[in-house]
Amino acid sequence: MRVMAQMAMVMNLDKCIGCHTCSVTCKQAWTNRAGTEYVWFNNVETRPGQGYPRRYEDQDHWKGGWTLNKRGKLELRTGSRARRLLGIFASPVQPELADYYEPWTYDYRTLTEAPLGDDFPVARPKSLITGEDTKVTWSANWDDNLGGTSELGHLDPIVEKVRRESEEKIRFEFERTFMFYLPRICEHCLNPSCMASCPSGAIYKRSEDGIVLVDQDRCRGWRQCVTGCPYKKIYFNHRSGKAEKCTFCYPRVEVGLPTVCSETCVGRLRYLGLFLYDADAVTAAASTPDPQDLYEAQLGLMLDPSDPAVVAAARAGGIPDDWIDAARRSPVYALAKTYRVALPLHPEYRTMPMVWYVPPLSPVVDLLSSQGHDAEDRATLFGAIDALRIPVEYLAELFTAGRTATVTAVLRKLAAMRAYMRDVTLGRDPDPSIPASVGMTEESLYAMYRLMAIAKYDERYVIPTAHAEQAHDLEELGCSLDVEDGPGMYESGPFGEASGRPVPVAVETFQALKQRQTTDTPPGDLSGRVNLLNWDGNGRPEGLFPPRKDGAS
Amino acid sequence: MNAVLWGVLPYVMVVVLVAGSIWRYRYDKFGWTTRSSQLYESRLLRIGSPLFHFGILVVIVGHVGGLVIPESWTEAAGVSEGIYHVNALVFGGIAGACTLAGIAILIYRRRRTGPVFMATTANDKAMYVVLVAAIALGLWTTLVSVGAGSEAHDYRESVSPWFRSLFVLQPDVDSMAAAPVEFHVHTLVGMLLFAIWPFTRLVHAFTAPVHYLFRPYIVYRSRDAVPPAPGWTRSRR
């Protein structure tokens, strides 16, 4: 047993209101740059819907993830390594920009500069790719809130599958459609197929916290990872020619802060915490023959951090005690393993994804209340869960490779929690038969309610900080300043301004602050570089203002 | 003149190529990429790019065979000069034609697809001129040889000895000078191509991911992958 720690996330889909705040703040933090206009490390999809990029879940077409070959061995869906190398000159199945969308801006200038006339000036959409006038025909969330579903709903690969399997019995009637939101980030998988596809070996999993990152200095733009990732969460920066992906906000997580998407989530539906898992057993678990057993196999990898044997193995594997303690308090472990209400997204891709979802009960509740039923009565809810086959089958295709029993069990727990807590809230005698009907005790059901409904910030985000003794190279792995001949703090490289490797942002800020605080003279000179974050209004950094008329700088 | 062209220039080229590559690798790892434009357009790319790349790989193998392996070795192996020459012309000609066709498709695509053209730098354009010239001139030597029939110049008695002599630092300038002009021009343009190589997008060829075949699928890396400098190194500040 080789115990490793994994930072993971759980999202409670019942709480997602589809406001896209996570997407926007993530974009502002990470992909607000040229070359990444179409890149959404975090996106929120309305389901049923095609997702982003369109129909990414159709692996018969996109060839993402792993599959079992004829001998039952785990193999990338794109075939052998040699086959991938032979296809390197033109990726056989890589989404084009049209499968995402053509990013655009508006020609706002005409609004203020158009000459006076009878007609209102119009800001035309301009393509950010060609710079020409463009017609906006698709976007990252074009089918938001089921927009256009009556026309395009059948294009959702899951809808296609559920329909096929129920032999057209299920009509996709618009008025009876259920809906929920699915926020997606990189899954930071235990068995990542992007990493396995990368010819350069530039994608790596951090051994401390399991965050999957792309080494930008080693990526050569072979773009096999884009095909390899079944979630299509690796994006190709078309300016730099490098792959980019969700970083799990590692600079924040290292100092104990939640990711930007979690921090800014309006519904507070995200939970962050640690898993301890057995790294030696991952491949065997991912090779489970029946895809419907993959969820249990994945759950089996997650080790109990209270088990003395696990703790001993974790210590032997170099996991610090405060991390083991954090794993014990992990809300992610509680939701996934203790209460078993969080499920992995598409376990059938065999990547062992580490972003888990509590499936939404709301389609059931909404339908019941809209029909005038008591949507908090256990019997009514249980009956509806069993009767409403479409939502359950749909959710099962997303989270359990089609095994509806697992989804039903989770939904029943959520329903039991609703029913049980109503009695508590109304001051009636709680009914102990309700937790018992889903195999829980009153205490555990109440604890689950606390965690899901009223957990505070530090209960939702249990993030152990990276270790102080490693602080010298906390940031920007591979760019530590401590190396001999590393980039100087302020000197430019020998080949002029901006040559050499870039100074990590945090270090630059730190050094500039320190310099300003410890010198006697006001900081007039920021070494030719103006970083507005460092400029506190004192002094006149060169290049920030035009030269004075009297000749003083 | 000959001494400069065939005795000095090759070494200048090697110095620029090696030093330039080391410099580029140390100072521009981030820029070391294929700069793929497949995201913009993939229909033409999927024809042109494999045609060009596989073509050029065969051409490289042919060049190595023709330049490195002495004529006496192949004859000892029972391959007569005539058979070797016909083979070289046929396979070299096909591979060269594929390469040229491939790059023609790629350049057409680059010019006619708006986003791809937008992403084309001046550096790329200059590189394309040299690259196409080298390929076209190489095909020209082949065509001249085909036209001359059995009287064709045997470059394995002129160019190849010179090429090998370069490595023992005693350039055989005279035998290269005796080669026909088409070989001279092709060699010069080829040297120019290698000299600009480190400064263009062609560097991606130097990091061809052959090691992919041998590495484990899952890569773990520690945050401390970069070892801290020892405490006794001189402070920079």
mmCIF file of C-alpha atoms in Angstrom, chain B residues 76-216:
data_model
loop_
_atom_site.group_PDB
_atom_site.id
_atom_site.type_symbol
_atom_site.label_atom_id
_atom_site.label_comp_id
_atom_site.label_asym_id
_atom_site.label_seq_id
_atom_site.Cartn_x
_atom_site.Cartn_y
_atom_site.Cartn_z
ATOM 1 C CA ALA B 76 30.878 -4.870 -50.464
ATOM 2 C CA ALA B 77 27.303 -5.686 -49.484
ATOM 3 C CA GLY B 78 26.617 -6.527 -53.109
ATOM 4 C CA VAL B 79 24.732 -3.392 -54.091
ATOM 5 C CA SER B 80 26.247 -2.010 -57.266
ATOM 6 C CA GLU B 81 26.468 1.714 -57.884
ATOM 7 C CA GLY B 82 23.871 1.458 -60.658
ATOM 8 C CA ILE B 83 21.273 -0.278 -58.491
ATOM 9 C CA TYR B 84 21.944 2.043 -55.582
ATOM 10 C CA HIS B 85 21.582 5.086 -57.780
ATOM 11 C CA VAL B 86 18.307 3.977 -59.341
ATOM 12 C CA ASN B 87 16.935 3.146 -55.910
ATOM 13 C CA ALA B 88 18.032 6.472 -54.496
ATOM 14 C CA LEU B 89 16.467 8.345 -57.394
ATOM 15 C CA VAL B 90 13.167 6.472 -57.245
ATOM 16 C CA PHE B 91 12.628 6.500 -53.475
ATOM 17 C CA GLY B 92 14.284 9.859 -52.982
ATOM 18 C CA GLY B 93 12.250 11.296 -55.810
ATOM 19 C CA ILE B 94 8.962 9.972 -54.433
ATOM 20 C CA ALA B 95 9.729 11.087 -50.890
ATOM 21 C CA GLY B 96 10.911 14.471 -52.098
ATOM 22 C CA ALA B 97 7.810 14.934 -54.237
ATOM 23 C CA CYS B 98 5.584 14.024 -51.269
ATOM 24 C CA THR B 99 7.452 16.475 -49.089
ATOM 25 C CA LEU B 100 7.106 19.233 -51.642
ATOM 26 C CA ALA B 101 3.431 18.462 -52.231
ATOM 27 C CA GLY B 102 2.854 18.406 -48.476
ATOM 28 C CA ILE B 103 4.465 21.728 -47.863
ATOM 29 C CA ALA B 104 2.666 23.194 -50.883
ATOM 30 C CA ILE B 105 -0.654 22.182 -49.305
ATOM 31 C CA LEU B 106 0.465 23.565 -45.961
ATOM 32 C CA ILE B 107 1.540 26.885 -47.447
ATOM 33 C CA TYR B 108 -1.666 27.168 -49.452
ATOM 34 C CA ARG B 109 -3.589 26.488 -46.259
ATOM 35 C CA ARG B 110 -1.520 28.990 -44.339
ATOM 36 C CA ARG B 111 -2.198 31.688 -46.899
ATOM 37 C CA ARG B 112 -5.869 30.998 -47.558
ATOM 38 C CA THR B 113 -7.138 30.251 -44.057
ATOM 39 C CA GLY B 114 -7.617 33.609 -42.351
ATOM 40 C CA PRO B 115 -6.795 32.657 -38.752
ATOM 41 C CA VAL B 116 -3.791 30.568 -39.797
ATOM 42 C CA PHE B 117 -2.413 33.428 -41.871
ATOM 43 C CA MET B 118 -2.952 35.790 -38.952
ATOM 44 C CA ALA B 119 -0.893 33.505 -36.756
ATOM 45 C CA THR B 120 1.996 33.454 -39.250
ATOM 46 C CA THR B 121 4.979 35.538 -38.193
ATOM 47 C CA ALA B 122 7.658 37.132 -40.394
ATOM 48 C CA ASN B 123 10.033 34.563 -38.952
ATOM 49 C CA ASP B 124 7.763 31.803 -40.246
ATOM 50 C CA LYS B 125 7.633 33.313 -43.717
ATOM 51 C CA ALA B 126 11.416 33.603 -43.975
ATOM 52 C CA MET B 127 11.763 30.050 -42.726
ATOM 53 C CA TYR B 128 9.294 28.767 -45.317
ATOM 54 C CA VAL B 129 11.318 30.390 -48.121
ATOM 55 C CA VAL B 130 14.508 28.657 -47.031
ATOM 56 C CA LEU B 131 12.790 25.360 -46.315
ATOM 57 C CA VAL B 132 11.005 25.238 -49.664
ATOM 58 C CA ALA B 133 14.179 26.296 -51.458
ATOM 59 C CA ALA B 134 16.141 23.485 -49.821
ATOM 60 C CA ILE B 135 13.503 20.904 -50.752
ATOM 61 C CA ALA B 136 13.052 22.195 -54.296
ATOM 62 C CA LEU B 137 16.780 22.354 -54.942
ATOM 63 C CA GLY B 138 17.167 18.855 -53.594
ATOM 64 C CA LEU B 139 14.531 17.630 -56.017
ATOM 65 C CA TRP B 140 16.303 19.543 -58.753
ATOM 66 C CA THR B 141 19.518 17.552 -58.181
ATOM 67 C CA THR B 142 17.414 14.415 -58.464
ATOM 68 C CA LEU B 143 15.817 15.574 -61.726
ATOM 69 C CA VAL B 144 19.190 16.506 -63.195
ATOM 70 C CA SER B 145 20.502 13.066 -62.282
ATOM 71 C CA VAL B 146 17.481 11.395 -63.880
ATOM 72 C CA GLY B 147 17.931 13.488 -67.020
ATOM 73 C CA ALA B 148 21.607 12.590 -67.281
ATOM 74 C CA GLY B 149 20.813 8.893 -67.108
ATOM 75 C CA SER B 150 23.894 6.731 -66.668
ATOM 76 C CA GLU B 151 26.220 9.729 -67.009
ATOM 77 C CA ALA B 152 24.740 11.242 -63.868
ATOM 78 C CA HIS B 153 27.172 12.649 -61.386
ATOM 79 C CA ASP B 154 27.891 10.224 -58.564
ATOM 80 C CA TYR B 155 27.629 12.406 -55.493
ATOM 81 C CA ARG B 156 28.812 9.521 -53.405
ATOM 82 C CA GLU B 157 32.285 10.165 -54.820
ATOM 83 C CA SER B 158 32.240 13.914 -54.256
ATOM 84 C CA VAL B 159 29.744 15.215 -51.729
ATOM 85 C CA SER B 160 29.764 12.218 -49.416
ATOM 86 C CA PRO B 161 33.550 12.056 -48.878
ATOM 87 C CA TRP B 162 33.495 15.777 -48.175
ATOM 88 C CA PHE B 163 30.643 15.369 -45.711
ATOM 89 C CA ARG B 164 32.467 12.635 -43.836
ATOM 90 C CA SER B 165 35.735 14.537 -43.885
ATOM 91 C CA LEU B 166 34.089 17.377 -42.030
ATOM 92 C CA PHE B 167 33.723 15.199 -38.956
ATOM 93 C CA VAL B 168 37.448 14.429 -38.746
ATOM 94 C CA LEU B 169 38.165 18.171 -39.051
ATOM 95 C CA GLN B 170 40.035 17.755 -42.331
ATOM 96 C CA PRO B 171 37.542 19.036 -44.903
ATOM 97 C CA ASP B 172 38.066 17.504 -48.313
ATOM 98 C CA VAL B 173 37.358 20.779 -50.087
ATOM 99 C CA ASP B 174 38.523 19.602 -53.487
ATOM 100 C CA SER B 175 36.155 16.694 -53.872
ATOM 101 C CA MET B 176 33.191 18.894 -52.949
ATOM 102 C CA ALA B 177 34.370 21.594 -55.338
ATOM 103 C CA ALA B 178 34.310 19.001 -58.093
ATOM 104 C CA ALA B 179 30.573 18.388 -57.672
ATOM 105 C CA PRO B 180 28.156 20.039 -60.118
ATOM 106 C CA VAL B 181 26.610 23.388 -59.316
ATOM 107 C CA GLU B 182 23.165 22.006 -58.369
ATOM 108 C CA PHE B 183 24.741 20.111 -55.493
ATOM 109 C CA HIS B 184 26.607 23.239 -54.428
ATOM 110 C CA VAL B 185 23.466 25.340 -54.289
ATOM 111 C CA HIS B 186 21.449 22.649 -52.519
ATOM 112 C CA THR B 187 24.190 22.219 -49.910
ATOM 113 C CA LEU B 188 24.503 25.950 -49.315
ATOM 114 C CA VAL B 189 20.770 26.410 -48.852
ATOM 115 C CA GLY B 190 20.734 23.358 -46.637
ATOM 116 C CA MET B 191 23.431 24.901 -44.468
ATOM 117 C CA LEU B 192 21.459 28.130 -44.297
ATOM 118 C CA LEU B 193 18.421 26.137 -43.181
ATOM 119 C CA PHE B 194 20.369 24.521 -40.353
ATOM 120 C CA ALA B 195 21.838 27.862 -39.358
ATOM 121 C CA ILE B 196 18.417 29.481 -38.930
ATOM 122 C CA TRP B 197 16.910 26.312 -37.467
ATOM 123 C CA PRO B 198 17.341 27.178 -33.765
ATOM 124 C CA PHE B 199 15.694 30.536 -34.263
ATOM 125 C CA THR B 200 12.545 29.282 -35.972
ATOM 126 C CA ARG B 201 9.636 27.036 -35.092
ATOM 127 C CA LEU B 202 11.593 24.158 -36.611
ATOM 128 C CA VAL B 203 13.164 23.547 -33.171
ATOM 129 C CA HIS B 204 10.226 21.334 -32.342
ATOM 130 C CA ALA B 205 11.957 18.616 -34.356
ATOM 131 C CA PHE B 206 14.759 18.499 -31.776
ATOM 132 C CA THR B 207 12.306 17.488 -29.091
ATOM 133 C CA ALA B 208 10.618 14.745 -31.085
ATOM 134 C CA PRO B 209 8.990 12.720 -28.301
ATOM 135 C CA VAL B 210 10.658 9.381 -28.864
ATOM 136 C CA HIS B 211 10.999 8.856 -25.095
ATOM 137 C CA TYR B 212 7.212 8.656 -24.952
ATOM 138 C CA LEU B 213 7.505 5.032 -25.981
ATOM 139 C CA PHE B 214 9.424 4.215 -22.826
ATOM 140 C CA ARG B 215 8.108 6.390 -20.032
ATOM 141 C CA PRO B 216 5.416 5.349 -17.517
#
